[in-house]
Amino acid sequence: MPADAVLVVAPHPDDETLGVGGTIARAAQGGARVSVLTVAAHMPPLYSEEVHRRTVAEARAAHAALGVAESVFLDIPAVFVRDRPTHELNGMLVEAVRRLEPRVVLIPFPDRHVDHRAVFDAAMVATRPVGPGRGIAVVACYETLSETHWNAPHIEPSFTPNWVVDVTATIELKCRALACYASQIHPFPAPRSIEAARALAAFRGTQAGFAYGEGLHVVRMTAPVEALLRNAT
Amino acid sequence: MPADAVLVVAPHPDDETLGVGGTIARAAQGGARVSVLTVAAHMPPLYSEEVHRRTVAEARAAHAALGVAESVFLDIPAVFVRDRPTHELNGMLVEAVRRLEPRVVLIPFPDRHVDHRAVFDAAMVATRPVGPGRGIAVVACYETLSETHWNAPHIEPSFTPNWVVDVTATIELKCRALACYASQIHPFPAPRSIEAARALAAFRGTQAGFAYGEGLHVVRMTAPVEALLRNAT
Amino acid sequence: MPADAVLVVAPHPDDETLGVGGTIARAAQGGARVSVLTVAAHMPPLYSEEVHRRTVAEARAAHAALGVAESVFLDIPAVFVRDRPTHELNGMLVEAVRRLEPRVVLIPFPDRHVDHRAVFDAAMVATRPVGPGRGIAVVACYETLSETHWNAPHIEPSFTPNWVVDVTATIELKCRALACYASQIHPFPAPRSIEAARALAAFRGTQAGFAYGEGLHVVRMTAPVEALLRNAT
Amino acid sequence: MPADAVLVVAPHPDDETLGVGGTIARAAQGGARVSVLTVAAHMPPLYSEEVHRRTVAEARAAHAALGVAESVFLDIPAVFVRDRPTHELNGMLVEAVRRLEPRVVLIPFPDRHVDHRAVFDAAMVATRPVGPGRGIAVVACYETLSETHWNAPHIEPSFTPNWVVDVTATIELKCRALACYASQIHPFPAPRSIEAARALAAFRGTQAGFAYGEGLHVVRMTAPVEALLRNAT
Amino acid sequence: MPADAVLVVAPHPDDETLGVGGTIARAAQGGARVSVLTVAAHMPPLYSEEVHRRTVAEARAAHAALGVAESVFLDIPAVFVRDRPTHELNGMLVEAVRRLEPRVVLIPFPDRHVDHRAVFDAAMVATRPVGPGRGIAVVACYETLSETHWNAPHIEPSFTPNWVVDVTATIELKCRALACYASQIHPFPAPRSIEAARALAAFRGTQAGFAYGEGLHVVRMTAPVEALLRNAT
Amino acid sequence: MPADAVLVVAPHPDDETLGVGGTIARAAQGGARVSVLTVAAHMPPLYSEEVHRRTVAEARAAHAALGVAESVFLDIPAVFVRDRPTHELNGMLVEAVRRLEPRVVLIPFPDRHVDHRAVFDAAMVATRPVGPGRGIAVVACYETLSETHWNAPHIEPSFTPNWVVDVTATIELKCRALACYASQIHPFPAPRSIEAARALAAFRGTQAGFAYGEGLHVVRMTAPVEALLRNAT
C-alpha cells in the first residue's frame, strides 16, 4: 500500500545503512515497504568492475538483513553524479517518487562528498510538494559518518538533528548490516567503523531519551498532528 | 488518554489561535484532547482588571469554538514574565507537562515580544527528553502575526517552517475563533487582522501542496517513521 | 536618465512579475525606466518552439501591463543556464549593467531552481561595486512563489525580507500582469496562483505597516541616508 | 520637517560617533535634522559624577562637530540598562520615536556589551511598523569598535554590513569628533583609537566602491524603489 | 609559569569533566597548570547543604583524578547565576583571569541551562583581548552532555566543533573522574552516563582522525602559526 | 622537517599575499618551511601568455620577499577551475598534501570568485582527517580583499575570523610583497590597494589586542592544548 511506502535515497552503497539502517529495520518490522534507491556505483572509470560487483553484492546482503523490500541501483559512476545533466538526474528521482508513492523519503545531507550534494539537490526537486511529491508526509536528511561531519563548520551547513528515531531494538541488526559492507567498513578507530556507528547511535539516542537513536533533519513535513498521537510509541 | 494529548502553550490570549487555531480544531475533531496553557494575562499593573476579564472571556470563547478540552491560565502579568524567578516559571510548565502527559507540544517562537521569549525558554526546559518530557513525540514552535515577523532579520532567529499542517478544513473555524478576540484583532490592513491571518494561511498552504496551512518549526521529534505512515492523510 | 534606471533580472518569464510586479509598476508610474532582462527561455531541448513563442508573448504582455520600458531575452534554454561557461554568462550580465547603468538592480533569490542559482551567481558578479557596478545604489533579491520557499530550511538559505515595498496601489496591476501568464499561472490552490500571490502580498504588507507589499532581501546598498529622507513617502 | 529627521540611538556617549559619525555629518550637511538619543551614562554607582560630567561634555562637543541638531541623554547608569523594567525602557524609546517622527533610525548592533543588547531590544520594539513606527523608512544597526567585533563568532550574531554609506567627504570630521572623546579614545593600537576607526572606514569604503565608508546592517526598510533613484549620488 | 596556565570555567561541578576531562588530564600530564573555576553550586535555596557538601567533595575528587592544580568555587546558588548583577559576575571572572594569567581558557557553550548562558556571557567579557585578557592565546567553548544538545536546532546556536583534542590516552582517566560524580552521573542510557560520555568521545574522535576526542568551538585564537608547528603531535 | 611545514593554497597569484602574507613571513622567519600552491593562472583562453608570464614572475618575487620556500603553479586557466573533473582537481591537492606533509594548511574562503569556491572544495577534500590529511594540526580559511567581502550577506557564508595572527612585525614585508604584484594591485581607493590591505590589517589587529593582524577562520584543528601553551608568544 502506498500509505506504507518508505523511500531511502542513498548516494552510494552503505550510506543508507550508516544513516538509517536501524530506522529501516524498525519500519520494515512494523510493516512498512522500504525501497532503497542507490544512485552512484563504485564502477569504472574510477573503480574496477570487480569492485562494482562486490559493492552491489554487499548492498544486497545489507538490504536483506534490514528487511528492504526493493533495491534499485541507478549505476551512475561515483564522483560523476554532478556531471549528469540536471534534468536527467532529476527525472530519475521524479520517476522513482512517481512509481513508489512514498509517504516518507529519507535523503542524504549535503556534505563533503560531491555526489551527496548532487543527490540531495535532485531529491529536493523530486520531493517538491507538487505533482507526485504531494503525497509525501515527510522528507528528512540523514547523516553519514566520515562525510557529513567533514563539512566546514559555520561555512557550510552543519548537521543538527531535529528528529531522532529510537533504534534500540534494531541497533544490532544495523551493525550486522554494516558488517555486510566488508569493503567499506574498517576496524576502529576508522571513521566508518562499526564502533563509530554504534557510538554515534548511543550519542544520538541518550540525548533524545533512549539508548540508541538515528538522527534526522526534517526538511519538510505535512503530517497532521493526529498522526503523531495514535501511533507514537 | 495521554497518547492523544496535545498541549499548546500560549504566551498571551490569542497567540494560540493566531498560531495554530486550525491545527487545534483539526486535532480536536480527530479525537485529540487539546489543552491550552496561557502563561501571561493582560492584567495590572499594565492593564486594567476590566481588560483582564474581557481577554480571558474572549479566550474561553475562542477555545470553545476550536474544541479545546481544557484552558489553563497562569495569570502572570503581561510583559513581566521574564521577571519571575527562572525555576518558578520552569516549574509551572514542568508541572503542566507532568499532569497532562502530552504527545505533542506546540510552543511560541522566540520573537520580538519579551514574554514570548521567556515562555519559549521555559517550555524548552519543560519539554527536555528526560523525566516527564520523555513521552513527548514532537515539540514545535508556531508563528504569531505581528510579533514573529518583527525579529531582526539575520541577527535574531527567523521563522522558517519545516512542518505545515493542512488546515483547509478548519480555516473558517480558525477565523471564527479569531473573531472572538474582539479586543485584539483589528480590521485589515492591521497586522493582526483576520485577513492577514487568512493570507498567511493561504501562503503557507499553497506552498506546501494544499489550500490553507499553518507553519511550524520542529524543534525535537522522536516519533518513529511508522507513525507517519499509517495515519498520514 | 541613468539616475532613474531600474534593472530586474528574471531567470524565466514570470519570475519578475511574481517577485516584483507591483514594485515595477510603482517605479514606472513614478517615472523610473525599468528594464527586464530574462535569462532563460522555455525552448528546446526541453520545451517546444511553440511554448517558447507563447511564453515570450505572455512576458511581453505582462511587461506592457506593468509599464516595463525595455524587455531583453537572452534565450538560454531553461535548466541549462548552469551549463553556459561561467565567464560567458557573467559577461552577458556585465554587458547589461554597462549599457543600462541601473541605480537599482533586483535579482532572484538563489533557490530550488538551478537556473535561479546560476542567474543569482552571475548577477552578483555583474553588480560588484567595481567598474560598471560602481554606480548601483542597491542590489536586492526578490522571492518567487513555489521555488524560493522550497529551499531546505536551515540547510539552504531562507528568504527573510529586510525590505518591503508598499504595492497597495499597484497590486491589481500585478495581478493583471500575472494573468497574462496563462501558461504558467494556475487556479488556487496552485502554488503559482493569483490568489497565492495576493496572499503573499497581504502577508508581507500587513506585517510591514500597510496592506500589500513585496519582500526583498537587501544584498548591497550604498545610497546615502539623505536619499531615504526626501523621497520617502 | 519629520521627512528629514534622523534618529541615532547610542547606548553610551561615543558609540554614535564611532558607528555613524561620518553618516551623521553627511546627513546634517545635506539638510537632515539629526537627533542623538544617548541611553546610558558613565555615572554612579560604577562611575563618578566627575566622569559623568566629563563624558556628557565630550558628547556635546562631538555632536556639535558633527552637526547634530538635538542631543538627549536618558541618564541610565551604564551596565544597568538591562535592570530597568522592560516596559519602562521601551516606553522611553517609543516616546522619542513619537516626538521626533524620524524617517531613518540607526541603532546599535546587539554585541558583547550588555547595554548594547538592551538598547537594541528596546529600539527594535519602538521601531515596529505600527503606531509611531509606521512612518520609519529604514531601521539599521551600526557597528562600534571593540564591542561589535567581540561577539563569539558563529554562536552570537556577526556584523556583516549590507549597507555602506560613503563618508569620504566627512571622515575628517568624524575623526575630529572622535578626538572630542578624550576619555574614551586612546592611542593606536588601542581598539578604540582614531587610527582603528579610520582603518575600519577605509576597509568598509574600499570594499564598497569608494574611499571611506560606514557599514550598516539593514533591519527593516520600507522606502520605495523610487527613493533610491532620484537622490542617489 | 603563566605561559603554561589553563583555565577551565565550569558552571556547575561535573561540567568541566564532562566537557574537557580528557583534555585537562592530557594538559596536566604535559606539564600545564590547570585551574578549574566552578561558578555555581548545588546549594540552598534549591538544594540542601548536604547536597552542596557532597557535590563539592565529588568535584575535588574528580579534579584530583584529572590532575587539576587549583579548584576555585564561587558558590553562587545554581539557577540564580543570572540574578547576580552583571558587573559583579563579570568582575569575578576578570579577577580570575588577572590572577591566573591563563594562555588557554575553556568555557561552557551557551546552552539550555540558564546558568551556562550567564557563565558564557561573563567569561566572554572577562576574556576580551584587552587588559588582562590580552595574553590569552585561545578561548574555546566545550559541550556538556544533556544540556548542550538540547538547544533548539536552528533557533538557538548549535554546537559544531572546529577543534577536537585527541584524548585517547586519557579517556579512561576521564571516565574515572566522571565516576567520582556519583550524584550526577547515572547508568546508561541516562544522557549523563559514562557510556554516553564515552560514545560522544568515540564519535568526536573517530571523525577527527583518532580514537577518542573532545570537541571544542574556537571563539578567539591569537596563537601564531609557529605554535602549531613545533609542538603538534 | 614535516613538523615545520606550512601549505598555503592560493586560487590565483596574489591571493596568498593578500590573505596571509604577514603570517607567511612570520612563520618563515620563525623557521617554518612554507610552500605556496597556486592553482589557477591568468593564462589563455581569457588572458594572454604575456599576462601569464608577468603574473607568475610577480608571484615569484612576492614569494621571495615573504620567504616562501617552494612555489608550485598548477596552471589551470583562471575561471575554468570548476571545469576540471572533480577527481582530478582533488587529486592534485591530495598529492600536494601527501608530498609536503604540512602541519598547517591555509586555504581560501569560498567567496564570490568561482575559482575560490572550487579551490576551497578541493582543499577541504584533500585535508580530510584521513590518509595523508591525518597529520594536519589545523586547516583555516583566509580572506582576500575584493572577493571575500562580496559574498551576499546572510545568503552566502560571511567571513568572521575566529583566529587573528599578529603580523605587526611583518606588515611592512607584506606590503612590499603586495607591491611586487604591479599588475594586480592598484592605487587607493581601489579595493585591492596596499592602503586597503593595511587598513584591513589594522582593523583585524586592533580588535584582537595588537596593531596589525591577519584574520583566519579555523575549519578544523586537532592540535593539543599544550601546543598553544609553550610556544605562544
PDB file of N, CA, C and O in Angstrom, chain F residues 140-156:
ATOM      1  N   ALA F 140      42.682  26.275   7.999  1.00  0.00           N
ATOM      2  CA  ALA F 140      41.968  27.536   8.212  1.00  0.00           C
ATOM      3  C   ALA F 140      41.820  28.280   6.893  1.00  0.00           C
ATOM      4  O   ALA F 140      42.645  28.140   5.991  1.00  0.00           O
ATOM      5  N   CYS F 141      40.744  29.076   6.783  1.00  0.00           N
ATOM      6  CA  CYS F 141      40.492  29.883   5.595  1.00  0.00           C
ATOM      7  C   CYS F 141      40.965  31.321   5.824  1.00  0.00           C
ATOM      8  O   CYS F 141      40.773  31.873   6.899  1.00  0.00           O
ATOM      9  N   TYR F 142      41.518  31.914   4.790  1.00  0.00           N
ATOM     10  CA  TYR F 142      41.908  33.322   4.869  1.00  0.00           C
ATOM     11  C   TYR F 142      40.978  34.167   3.982  1.00  0.00           C
ATOM     12  O   TYR F 142      40.253  33.624   3.150  1.00  0.00           O
ATOM     13  N   GLU F 143      41.001  35.462   4.177  1.00  0.00           N
ATOM     14  CA  GLU F 143      40.145  36.363   3.396  1.00  0.00           C
ATOM     15  C   GLU F 143      40.969  37.059   2.313  1.00  0.00           C
ATOM     16  O   GLU F 143      42.156  37.302   2.505  1.00  0.00           O
ATOM     17  N   THR F 144      40.349  37.361   1.173  1.00  0.00           N
ATOM     18  CA  THR F 144      41.049  38.123   0.139  1.00  0.00           C
ATOM     19  C   THR F 144      40.219  39.333  -0.228  1.00  0.00           C
ATOM     20  O   THR F 144      39.078  39.203  -0.654  1.00  0.00           O
ATOM     21  N   LEU F 145      40.828  40.492  -0.046  1.00  0.00           N
ATOM     22  CA  LEU F 145      40.164  41.754  -0.344  1.00  0.00           C
ATOM     23  C   LEU F 145      39.501  41.722  -1.710  1.00  0.00           C
ATOM     24  O   LEU F 145      40.068  41.232  -2.672  1.00  0.00           O
ATOM     25  N   SER F 146      38.319  42.289  -1.783  1.00  0.00           N
ATOM     26  CA  SER F 146      37.579  42.491  -3.028  1.00  0.00           C
ATOM     27  C   SER F 146      37.071  41.190  -3.639  1.00  0.00           C
ATOM     28  O   SER F 146      36.697  41.173  -4.796  1.00  0.00           O
ATOM     29  N   GLU F 147      37.043  40.108  -2.872  1.00  0.00           N
ATOM     30  CA  GLU F 147      36.285  38.916  -3.268  1.00  0.00           C
ATOM     31  C   GLU F 147      35.532  38.394  -2.053  1.00  0.00           C
ATOM     32  O   GLU F 147      34.327  38.219  -2.095  1.00  0.00           O
ATOM     33  N   THR F 148      36.285  38.181  -0.959  1.00  0.00           N
ATOM     34  CA  THR F 148      35.658  37.603   0.232  1.00  0.00           C
ATOM     35  C   THR F 148      34.503  38.465   0.725  1.00  0.00           C
ATOM     36  O   THR F 148      33.482  37.955   1.194  1.00  0.00           O
ATOM     37  N   HIS F 149      34.648  39.786   0.601  1.00  0.00           N
ATOM     38  CA  HIS F 149      33.638  40.677   1.180  1.00  0.00           C
ATOM     39  C   HIS F 149      32.526  40.986   0.195  1.00  0.00           C
ATOM     40  O   HIS F 149      31.686  41.847   0.451  1.00  0.00           O
ATOM     41  N   TRP F 150      32.505  40.285  -0.918  1.00  0.00           N
ATOM     42  CA  TRP F 150      31.435  40.470  -1.900  1.00  0.00           C
ATOM     43  C   TRP F 150      30.471  39.296  -1.926  1.00  0.00           C
ATOM     44  O   TRP F 150      29.602  39.232  -2.803  1.00  0.00           O
ATOM     45  N   ASN F 151      30.616  38.373  -0.997  1.00  0.00           N
ATOM     46  CA  ASN F 151      29.563  37.362  -0.849  1.00  0.00           C
ATOM     47  C   ASN F 151      28.279  38.080  -0.422  1.00  0.00           C
ATOM     48  O   ASN F 151      28.340  39.128   0.232  1.00  0.00           O
ATOM     49  N   ALA F 152      27.135  37.532  -0.803  1.00  0.00           N
ATOM     50  CA  ALA F 152      25.857  38.153  -0.426  1.00  0.00           C
ATOM     51  C   ALA F 152      25.619  37.947   1.065  1.00  0.00           C
ATOM     52  O   ALA F 152      25.500  36.812   1.521  1.00  0.00           O
ATOM     53  N   PRO F 153      25.540  39.026   1.842  1.00  0.00           N
ATOM     54  CA  PRO F 153      25.359  38.881   3.291  1.00  0.00           C
ATOM     55  C   PRO F 153      24.082  38.095   3.637  1.00  0.00           C
ATOM     56  O   PRO F 153      23.024  38.390   3.093  1.00  0.00           O
ATOM     57  N   HIS F 154      24.251  37.103   4.494  1.00  0.00           N
ATOM     58  CA  HIS F 154      23.132  36.336   5.047  1.00  0.00           C
ATOM     59  C   HIS F 154      22.476  35.408   4.042  1.00  0.00           C
ATOM     60  O   HIS F 154      21.461  34.800   4.340  1.00  0.00           O
ATOM     61  N   ILE F 155      23.064  35.309   2.853  1.00  0.00           N
ATOM     62  CA  ILE F 155      22.632  34.302   1.881  1.00  0.00           C
ATOM     63  C   ILE F 155      23.806  33.349   1.691  1.00  0.00           C
ATOM     64  O   ILE F 155      23.655  32.145   1.762  1.00  0.00           O
ATOM     65  N   GLU F 156      24.963  33.914   1.467  1.00  0.00           N
ATOM     66  CA  GLU F 156      26.185  33.134   1.338  1.00  0.00           C
ATOM     67  C   GLU F 156      26.976  33.285   2.639  1.00  0.00           C
ATOM     68  O   GLU F 156      26.728  34.209   3.418  1.00  0.00           O
TER      69      GLU F 156
END
